[in-house]
XYZ file of C-alpha atoms in Angstrom:
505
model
C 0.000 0.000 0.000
C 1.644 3.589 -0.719
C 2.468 5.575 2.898
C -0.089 7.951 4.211
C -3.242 7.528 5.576
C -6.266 6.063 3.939
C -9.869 6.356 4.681
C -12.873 3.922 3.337
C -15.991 4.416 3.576
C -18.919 2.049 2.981
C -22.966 2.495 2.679
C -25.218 -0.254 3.503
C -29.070 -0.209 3.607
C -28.581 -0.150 7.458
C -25.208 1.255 8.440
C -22.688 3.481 7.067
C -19.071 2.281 8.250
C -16.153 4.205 7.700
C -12.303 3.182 8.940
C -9.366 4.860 9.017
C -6.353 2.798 7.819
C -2.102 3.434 8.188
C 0.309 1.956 5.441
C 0.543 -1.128 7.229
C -3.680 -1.981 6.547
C -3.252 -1.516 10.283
C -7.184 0.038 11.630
C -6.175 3.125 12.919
C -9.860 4.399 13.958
C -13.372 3.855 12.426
C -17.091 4.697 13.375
C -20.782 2.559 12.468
C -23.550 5.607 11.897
C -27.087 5.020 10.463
C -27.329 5.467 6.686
C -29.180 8.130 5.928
C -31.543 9.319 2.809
C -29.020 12.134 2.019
C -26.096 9.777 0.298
C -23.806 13.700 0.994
C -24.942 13.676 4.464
C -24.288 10.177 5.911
C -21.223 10.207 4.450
C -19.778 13.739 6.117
C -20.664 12.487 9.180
C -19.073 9.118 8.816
C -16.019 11.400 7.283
C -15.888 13.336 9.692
C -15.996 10.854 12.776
C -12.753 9.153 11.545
C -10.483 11.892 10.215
C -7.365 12.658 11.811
C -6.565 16.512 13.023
C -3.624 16.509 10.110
C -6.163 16.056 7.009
C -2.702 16.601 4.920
C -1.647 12.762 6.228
C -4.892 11.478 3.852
C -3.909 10.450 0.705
C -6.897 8.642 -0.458
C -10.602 8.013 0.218
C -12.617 5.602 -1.283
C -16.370 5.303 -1.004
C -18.704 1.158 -1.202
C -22.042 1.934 -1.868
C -25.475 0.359 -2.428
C -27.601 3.069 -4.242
C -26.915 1.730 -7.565
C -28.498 -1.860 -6.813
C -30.990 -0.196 -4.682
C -31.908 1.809 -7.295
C -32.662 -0.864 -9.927
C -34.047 -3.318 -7.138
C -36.795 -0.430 -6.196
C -37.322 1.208 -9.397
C -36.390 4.799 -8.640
C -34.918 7.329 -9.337
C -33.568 5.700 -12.608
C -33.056 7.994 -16.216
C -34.921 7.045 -19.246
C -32.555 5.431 -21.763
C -33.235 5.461 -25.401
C -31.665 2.231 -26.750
C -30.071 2.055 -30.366
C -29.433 -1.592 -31.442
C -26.399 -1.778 -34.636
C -27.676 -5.150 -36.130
C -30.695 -4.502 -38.667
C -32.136 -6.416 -40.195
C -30.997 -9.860 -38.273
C -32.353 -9.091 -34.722
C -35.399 -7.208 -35.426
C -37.236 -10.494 -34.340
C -36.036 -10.187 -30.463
C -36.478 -6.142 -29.484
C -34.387 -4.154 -26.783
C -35.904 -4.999 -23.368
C -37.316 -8.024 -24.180
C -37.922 -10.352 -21.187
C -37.563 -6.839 -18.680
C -39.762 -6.860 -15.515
C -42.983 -4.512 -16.915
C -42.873 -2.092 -14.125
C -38.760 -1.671 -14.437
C -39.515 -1.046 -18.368
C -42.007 1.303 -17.487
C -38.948 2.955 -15.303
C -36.168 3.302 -18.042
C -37.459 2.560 -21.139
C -37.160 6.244 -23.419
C -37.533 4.399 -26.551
C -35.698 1.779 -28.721
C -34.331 1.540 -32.028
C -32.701 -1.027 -34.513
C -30.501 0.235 -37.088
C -28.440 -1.172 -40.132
C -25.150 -2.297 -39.570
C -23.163 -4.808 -37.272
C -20.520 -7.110 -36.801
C -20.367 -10.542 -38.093
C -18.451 -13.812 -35.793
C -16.101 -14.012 -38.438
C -15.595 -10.029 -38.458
C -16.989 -8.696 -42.187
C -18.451 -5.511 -40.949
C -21.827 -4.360 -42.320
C -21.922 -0.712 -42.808
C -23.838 1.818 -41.171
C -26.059 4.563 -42.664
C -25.319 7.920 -40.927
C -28.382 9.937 -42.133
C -30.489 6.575 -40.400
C -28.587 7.464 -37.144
C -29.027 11.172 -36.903
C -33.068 10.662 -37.966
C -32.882 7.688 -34.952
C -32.020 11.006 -32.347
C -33.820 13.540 -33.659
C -36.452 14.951 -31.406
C -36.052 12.146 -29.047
C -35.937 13.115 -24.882
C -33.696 10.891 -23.977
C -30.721 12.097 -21.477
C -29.211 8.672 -22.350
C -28.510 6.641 -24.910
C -27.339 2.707 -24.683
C -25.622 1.757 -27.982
C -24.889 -1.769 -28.785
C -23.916 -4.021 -31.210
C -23.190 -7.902 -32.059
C -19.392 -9.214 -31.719
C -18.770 -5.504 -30.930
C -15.969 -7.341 -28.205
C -14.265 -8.320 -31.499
C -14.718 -5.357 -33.141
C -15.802 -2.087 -31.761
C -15.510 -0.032 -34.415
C -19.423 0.579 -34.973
C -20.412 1.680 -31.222
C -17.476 4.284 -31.081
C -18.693 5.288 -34.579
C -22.755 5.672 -33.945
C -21.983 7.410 -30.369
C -19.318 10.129 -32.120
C -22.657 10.610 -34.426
C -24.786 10.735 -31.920
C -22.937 13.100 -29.536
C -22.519 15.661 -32.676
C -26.077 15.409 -33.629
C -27.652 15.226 -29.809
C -25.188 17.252 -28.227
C -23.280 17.333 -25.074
C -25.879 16.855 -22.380
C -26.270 13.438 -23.639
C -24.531 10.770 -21.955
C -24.023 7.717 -23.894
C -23.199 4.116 -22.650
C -21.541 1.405 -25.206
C -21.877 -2.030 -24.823
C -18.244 -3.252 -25.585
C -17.093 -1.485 -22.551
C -19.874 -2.671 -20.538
C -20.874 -6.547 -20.480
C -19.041 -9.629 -22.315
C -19.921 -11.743 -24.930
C -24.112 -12.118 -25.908
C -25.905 -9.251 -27.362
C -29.069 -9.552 -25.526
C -27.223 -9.790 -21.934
C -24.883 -6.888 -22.948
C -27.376 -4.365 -24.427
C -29.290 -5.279 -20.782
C -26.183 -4.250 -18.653
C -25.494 -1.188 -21.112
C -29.876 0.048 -20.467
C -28.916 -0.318 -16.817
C -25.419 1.367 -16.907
C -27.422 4.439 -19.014
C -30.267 4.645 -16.092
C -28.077 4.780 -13.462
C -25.596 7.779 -14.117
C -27.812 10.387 -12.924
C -28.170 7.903 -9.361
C -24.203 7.620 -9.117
C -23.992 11.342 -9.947
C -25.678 12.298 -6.640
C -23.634 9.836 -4.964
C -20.294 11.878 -5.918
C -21.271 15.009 -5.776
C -22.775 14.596 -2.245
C -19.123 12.689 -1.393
C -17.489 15.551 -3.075
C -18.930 18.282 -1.202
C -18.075 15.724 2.457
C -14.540 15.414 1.415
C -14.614 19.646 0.742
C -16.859 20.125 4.321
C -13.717 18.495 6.110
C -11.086 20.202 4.199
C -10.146 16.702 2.770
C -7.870 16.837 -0.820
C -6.655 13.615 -1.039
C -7.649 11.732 -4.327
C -11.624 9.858 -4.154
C -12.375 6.913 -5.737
C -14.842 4.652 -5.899
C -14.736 1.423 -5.310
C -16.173 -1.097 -7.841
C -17.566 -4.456 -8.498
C -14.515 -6.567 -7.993
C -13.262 -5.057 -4.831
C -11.174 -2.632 -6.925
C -11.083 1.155 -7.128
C -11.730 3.615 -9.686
C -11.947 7.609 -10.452
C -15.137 9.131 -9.785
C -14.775 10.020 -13.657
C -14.534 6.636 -14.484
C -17.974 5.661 -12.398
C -20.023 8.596 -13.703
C -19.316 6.542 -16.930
C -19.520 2.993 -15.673
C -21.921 3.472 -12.698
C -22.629 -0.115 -13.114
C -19.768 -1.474 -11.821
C -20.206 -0.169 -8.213
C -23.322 -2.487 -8.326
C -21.855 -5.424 -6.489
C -19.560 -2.916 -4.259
C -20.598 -3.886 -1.473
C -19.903 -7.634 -0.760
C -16.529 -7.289 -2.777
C -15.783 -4.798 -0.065
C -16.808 -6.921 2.651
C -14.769 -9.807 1.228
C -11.378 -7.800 0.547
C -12.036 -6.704 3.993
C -12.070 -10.207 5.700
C -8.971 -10.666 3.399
C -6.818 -8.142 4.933
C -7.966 -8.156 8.317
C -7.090 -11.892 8.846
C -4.379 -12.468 6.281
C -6.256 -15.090 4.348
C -6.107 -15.131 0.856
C -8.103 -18.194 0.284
C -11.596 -18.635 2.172
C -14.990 -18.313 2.511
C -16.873 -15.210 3.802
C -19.905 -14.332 4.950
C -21.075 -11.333 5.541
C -24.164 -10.386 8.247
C -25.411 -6.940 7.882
C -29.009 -4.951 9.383
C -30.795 -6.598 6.337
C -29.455 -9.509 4.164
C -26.438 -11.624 4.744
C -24.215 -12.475 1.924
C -21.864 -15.000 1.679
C -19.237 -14.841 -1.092
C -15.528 -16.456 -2.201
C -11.765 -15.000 -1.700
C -9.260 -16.069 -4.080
C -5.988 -14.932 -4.420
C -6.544 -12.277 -2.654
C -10.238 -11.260 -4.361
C -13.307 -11.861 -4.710
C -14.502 -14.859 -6.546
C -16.701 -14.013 -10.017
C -19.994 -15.175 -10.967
C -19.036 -18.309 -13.474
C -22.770 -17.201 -15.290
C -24.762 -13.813 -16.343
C -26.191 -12.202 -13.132
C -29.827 -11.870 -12.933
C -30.461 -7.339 -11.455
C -34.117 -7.013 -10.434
C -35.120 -9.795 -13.017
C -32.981 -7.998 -15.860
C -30.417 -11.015 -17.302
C -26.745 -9.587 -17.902
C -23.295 -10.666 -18.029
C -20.576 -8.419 -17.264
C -18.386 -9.171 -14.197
C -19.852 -9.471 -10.620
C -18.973 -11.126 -7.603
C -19.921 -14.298 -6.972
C -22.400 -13.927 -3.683
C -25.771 -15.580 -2.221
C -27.557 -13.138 -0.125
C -29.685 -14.298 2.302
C -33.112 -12.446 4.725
C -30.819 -12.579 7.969
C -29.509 -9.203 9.828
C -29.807 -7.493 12.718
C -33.018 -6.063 11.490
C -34.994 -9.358 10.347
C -38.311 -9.465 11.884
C -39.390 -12.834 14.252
C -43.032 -13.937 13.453
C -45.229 -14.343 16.391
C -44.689 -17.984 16.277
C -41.284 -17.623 17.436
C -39.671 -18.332 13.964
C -37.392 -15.646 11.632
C -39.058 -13.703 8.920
C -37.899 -12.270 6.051
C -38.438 -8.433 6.233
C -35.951 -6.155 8.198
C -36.584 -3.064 9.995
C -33.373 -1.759 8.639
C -31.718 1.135 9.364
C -35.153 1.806 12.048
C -33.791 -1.000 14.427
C -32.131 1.091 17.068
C -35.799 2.522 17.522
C -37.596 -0.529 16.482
C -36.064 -3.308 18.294
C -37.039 -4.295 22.017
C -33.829 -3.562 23.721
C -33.613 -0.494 22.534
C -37.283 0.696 23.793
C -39.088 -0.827 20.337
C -41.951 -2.559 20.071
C -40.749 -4.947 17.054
C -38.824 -8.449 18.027
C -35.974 -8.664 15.638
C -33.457 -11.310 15.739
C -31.035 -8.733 17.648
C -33.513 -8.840 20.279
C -33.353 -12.897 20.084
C -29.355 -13.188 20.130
C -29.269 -11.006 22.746
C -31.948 -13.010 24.862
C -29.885 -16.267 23.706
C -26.694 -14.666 25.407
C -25.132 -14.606 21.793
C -24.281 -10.741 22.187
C -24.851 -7.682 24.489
C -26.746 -4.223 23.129
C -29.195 -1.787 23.809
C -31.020 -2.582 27.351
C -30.966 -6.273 27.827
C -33.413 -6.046 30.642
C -36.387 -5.041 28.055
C -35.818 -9.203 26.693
C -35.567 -10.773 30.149
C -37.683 -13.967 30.630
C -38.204 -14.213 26.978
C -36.614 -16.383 24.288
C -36.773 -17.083 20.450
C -34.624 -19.959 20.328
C -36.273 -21.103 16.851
C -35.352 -17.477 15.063
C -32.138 -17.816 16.470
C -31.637 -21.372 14.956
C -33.586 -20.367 11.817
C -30.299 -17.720 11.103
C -27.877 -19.947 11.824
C -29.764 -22.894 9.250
C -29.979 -20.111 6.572
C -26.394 -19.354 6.782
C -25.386 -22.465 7.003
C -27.408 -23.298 3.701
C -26.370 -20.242 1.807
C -22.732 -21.241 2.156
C -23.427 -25.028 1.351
C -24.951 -23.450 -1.651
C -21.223 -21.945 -2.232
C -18.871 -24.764 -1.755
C -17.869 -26.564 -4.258
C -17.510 -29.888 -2.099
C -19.179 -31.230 1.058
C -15.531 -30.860 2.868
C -15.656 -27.936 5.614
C -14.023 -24.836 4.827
C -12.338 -21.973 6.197
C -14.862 -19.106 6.830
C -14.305 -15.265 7.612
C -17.319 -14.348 9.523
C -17.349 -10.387 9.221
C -20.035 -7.558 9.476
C -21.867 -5.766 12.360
C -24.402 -8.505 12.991
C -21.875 -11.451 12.708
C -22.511 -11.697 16.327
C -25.962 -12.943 16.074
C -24.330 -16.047 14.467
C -22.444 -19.318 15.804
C -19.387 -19.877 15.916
C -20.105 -23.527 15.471
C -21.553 -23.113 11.772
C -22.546 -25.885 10.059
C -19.872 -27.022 7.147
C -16.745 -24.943 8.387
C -13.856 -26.112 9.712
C -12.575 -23.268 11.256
C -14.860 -19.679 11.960
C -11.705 -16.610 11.900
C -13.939 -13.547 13.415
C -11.222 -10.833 13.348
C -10.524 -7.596 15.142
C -12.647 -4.785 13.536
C -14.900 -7.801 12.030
C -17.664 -4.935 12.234
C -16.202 -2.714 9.555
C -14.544 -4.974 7.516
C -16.174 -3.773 4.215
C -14.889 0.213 4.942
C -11.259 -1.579 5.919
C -11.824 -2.987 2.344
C -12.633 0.085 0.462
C -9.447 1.594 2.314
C -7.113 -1.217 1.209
C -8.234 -1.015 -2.509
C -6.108 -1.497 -5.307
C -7.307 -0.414 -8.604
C -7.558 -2.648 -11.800
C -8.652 -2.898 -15.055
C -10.417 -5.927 -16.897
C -10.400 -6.751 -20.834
C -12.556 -9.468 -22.801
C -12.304 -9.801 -26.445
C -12.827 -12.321 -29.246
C -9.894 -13.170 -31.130
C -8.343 -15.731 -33.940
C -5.696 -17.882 -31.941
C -4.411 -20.414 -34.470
C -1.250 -18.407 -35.678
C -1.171 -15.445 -33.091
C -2.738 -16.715 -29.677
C 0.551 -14.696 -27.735
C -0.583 -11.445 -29.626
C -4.108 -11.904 -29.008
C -3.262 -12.287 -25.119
C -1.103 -9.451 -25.381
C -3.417 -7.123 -26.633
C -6.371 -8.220 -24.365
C -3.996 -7.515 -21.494
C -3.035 -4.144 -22.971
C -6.470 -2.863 -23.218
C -7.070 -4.225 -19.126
C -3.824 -1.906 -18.671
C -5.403 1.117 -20.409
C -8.993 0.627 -18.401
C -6.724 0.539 -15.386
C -5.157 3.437 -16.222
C -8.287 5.463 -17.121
C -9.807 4.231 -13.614
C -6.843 5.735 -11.953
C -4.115 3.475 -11.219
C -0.067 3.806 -11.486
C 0.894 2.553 -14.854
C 4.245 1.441 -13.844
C 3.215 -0.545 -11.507
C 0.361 -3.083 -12.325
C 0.572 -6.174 -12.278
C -1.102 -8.846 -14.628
C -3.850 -10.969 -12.130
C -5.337 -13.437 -14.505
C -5.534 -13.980 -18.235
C -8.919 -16.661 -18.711
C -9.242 -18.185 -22.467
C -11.984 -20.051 -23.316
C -12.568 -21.662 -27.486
C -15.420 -21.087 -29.011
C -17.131 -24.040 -30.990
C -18.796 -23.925 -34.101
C -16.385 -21.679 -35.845
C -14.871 -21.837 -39.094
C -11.276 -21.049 -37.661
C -9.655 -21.415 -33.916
C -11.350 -18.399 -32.079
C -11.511 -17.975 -27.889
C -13.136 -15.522 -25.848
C -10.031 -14.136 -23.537
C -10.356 -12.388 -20.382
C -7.271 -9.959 -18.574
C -7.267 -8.529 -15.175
C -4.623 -6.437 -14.497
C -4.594 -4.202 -10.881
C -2.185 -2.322 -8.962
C -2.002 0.701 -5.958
C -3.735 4.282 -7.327
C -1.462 6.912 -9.445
């Protein structure tokens, strides 16, 4: 890690964590505060109750948050996208948005058209008619435009082409999202992931500037960054134009965070928050990917998430009045909702603390009751979240991080060993802190003569995304190259994936 201090901040739908971590990754200070409806606000005050007196010994903060996936998972506050397809006549049969949940449609959808042109598997281009492209924007109200393409991963000549005409034509104001940069291989998948990377830059735009104006409140000038799907950081630049990779922020945190704070490289983690509980994979030092296309509020896409089951258990979840654990939370309401805090709603806080499995709030208000089945109910849901994750029936090593990790046993069902480490309840701000930043490349190439050169230039273009999301160009290193052959072709082709990461410029 380079010297100076670093700060990370992360915001969950309960709790806003923030830590303060030294060149070592050692936790210097840190501070849990209710998240708040002002993204600006909760995050000054979570700023502001970890900062050092020198603010000049801050060299970088780096913000986790949820308001991206919460945005798509509730349907608001997302832009209307106006979706332009390059690949007329041969997909007119299957539309943009086909297969979208009707009231997210209703949400984004600012109109969608299918225009000549595309890229063929074997690369013959067909070409594009400008005059079809300007008539496609004119008079249209869209304040974003998704712009996508067949085998554009092989070729993305047509996207950059159709957005240069489409910012001349539509102007500046527009902000336009191509699919090549976006998603991986599979039009229909990456044209979803480019509609939702379109809707959200106006939601990721409040999210900086109110984390702008924090870091200016405490007279903070070190560099921000976000951090971003893979437990990685990038320039807030970089996520106004890829706001869908903060997404799956949150759990990458949480996992880079168990990493550091116990050493491990190679586990499994789970994570118990106010709401959900998510358990997900470190290896090598990050988080594991999703091997298939990830399924956001019932929109199928593909580009790169962490691979993570979320389960209802947190600090928050509701007991029925049978005694058994629901599935709603009380959220970030539980330290007025619950019991021992002078509620009137059982939560399963309320039950651990009855059970002896932690101390908080006023004990007394649970004395002479139990919920012993809501307490076992969390531990069986864990326990079958990370069967769900293995990929053996042996036992494995799990991290057990997150301010509610308390309400669960140590004795989990289908570990062998359960690390809980020092400053387990901030783990995913300890992760934003520790952050590298990386970039990642996918493209379709002929390998039967010039499979080295075809690596070569997939890693290249993961150096240059690194680079453009902030990081030190001398100094990345190459994390994985993936290849995989495609069948059915009339020539050796692969689909090759690079991840390349290193510390921030």
């Amino acid at each position: 890690m380079n010297g100076g201090l670093r700060v990370g901040i992360d915001v969950g739908g309960t709790n806003t964590d923030a830590a303060l971590v030294d060149a070592d990754g050692s936790v210097v200070s840190w501070s849990k505060t209710p998240t708040t409806d002002d993204p600006g606000e909760g995050i000054e005050r979570a700023l502001g109750a970890v900062l050092p007196q020198d603010r000049s010994t801050i060299t970088l903060v780096a913000l986790g948050t949820t308001h991206a996936l919460n945005a798509v998972l509730e349907r608001r506050d997302l832009g209307r996208v106006m979706t332009v397809r390059v690949a007329a006549p041969a997909s007119r049969s299957v539309p943009p948005m086909t297969g979208w949940p009707d009231e997210l449609r209703a949400a984004v959808d600012g109109g969608a058209t299918i225009v000549r042109g595309g890229v063929e598997v074997d690369g013959r281009v067909h070409p594009i008619d400008p005059d079809e492209i300007r008539r496609t924007v004119d008079g249209r109200d869209a304040r974003a435009i998704a712009i996508s393409g067949p085998f554009s991963l092989q070729d993305p000549s047509q996207e950059l082409e159709v957005a240069e005409l489409v910012r001349e034509h539509a102007g500046g104001a527009v902000s336009i999202s191509t699919s090549h940069r976006v998603g991986g291989l599979g039009l229909l998948e990456r044209e979803n992931a480019t509609i939702l990377n379109a809707a959200l830059h106006d939601v990721v735009a409040r999210v900086v500037d109110g984390f702008a104006a924090a870091l200016a409140a405490h007279g903070v000038v070190a560099t921000p960054f976000l951090t971003q799907n893979d437990g990685t950081l990038m320039r807030l630049e970089h996520a106004l134009e890829m706001p869908v990779l903060t997404i799956g922020s949150g759990p990458a945190n949480s996992i880079r965070g168990a990493a550091a704070l116990t050493g491990m490289t190679d586990a499994h983690v789970i994570d118990v928050g106010g709401t959900t509980t998510d358990v997900g994979v470190i290896r090598a030092g990050f988080p594991r990917v999703a091997a298939v296309g990830v399924d956001l509020g019932g929109v199928r896409t593909n580009f790169r998430m962490p691979d993570v089951y979320s389960v209802p258990v947190g600090g928050g979840t509701r007991v029925r009045s049978d005694g058994s654990l629901g599935a709603d939370s009380v959220g970030r309401s539980l330290a007025t909702h619950a019991l021992v805090f002078g509620g009137d709603v059982v939560t399963l806080s309320d039950a651990a603390v009855a059970a002896g499995r932690l101390e908080m709030g006023d004990p007394a208000r649970v004395n002479g009751r139990a919920w012993p089945q809501a307490v076992a109910d969390a531990d069986r849901r864990v326990a079958d979240a990370l069967d769900r994750m293995k990929t053996s029936r042996d036992p494995v090593p799990v991290l057990l991080v997150g301010g509610g990790s308390a309400l669960i046993s140590d004795a989990l069902a289908g570990t062998s060993t359960v690390h809980r480490p020092v400053r387990y309840d901030v783990a995913n701000a300890v992760g934003a802190a520790i952050a590298l930043v990386s970039g990642e490349a996918e493209i379709v190439a002929e390998v039967a003569d010039h499979r080295d050169d075809a690596i070569g230039r997939c890693i290249d273009e993961a150096r240059d995304r690194a680079v453009a999301a902030g990081a030190d160009a001398g100094a990345l290193d190459v994390v994985s190259v993936d290849e995989t052959p495609l069948a059915y072709m009339d020539r050796p082709m692969s689909q090759l994936r690079a991840k390349v990461a290193g510390p921030p410029a």
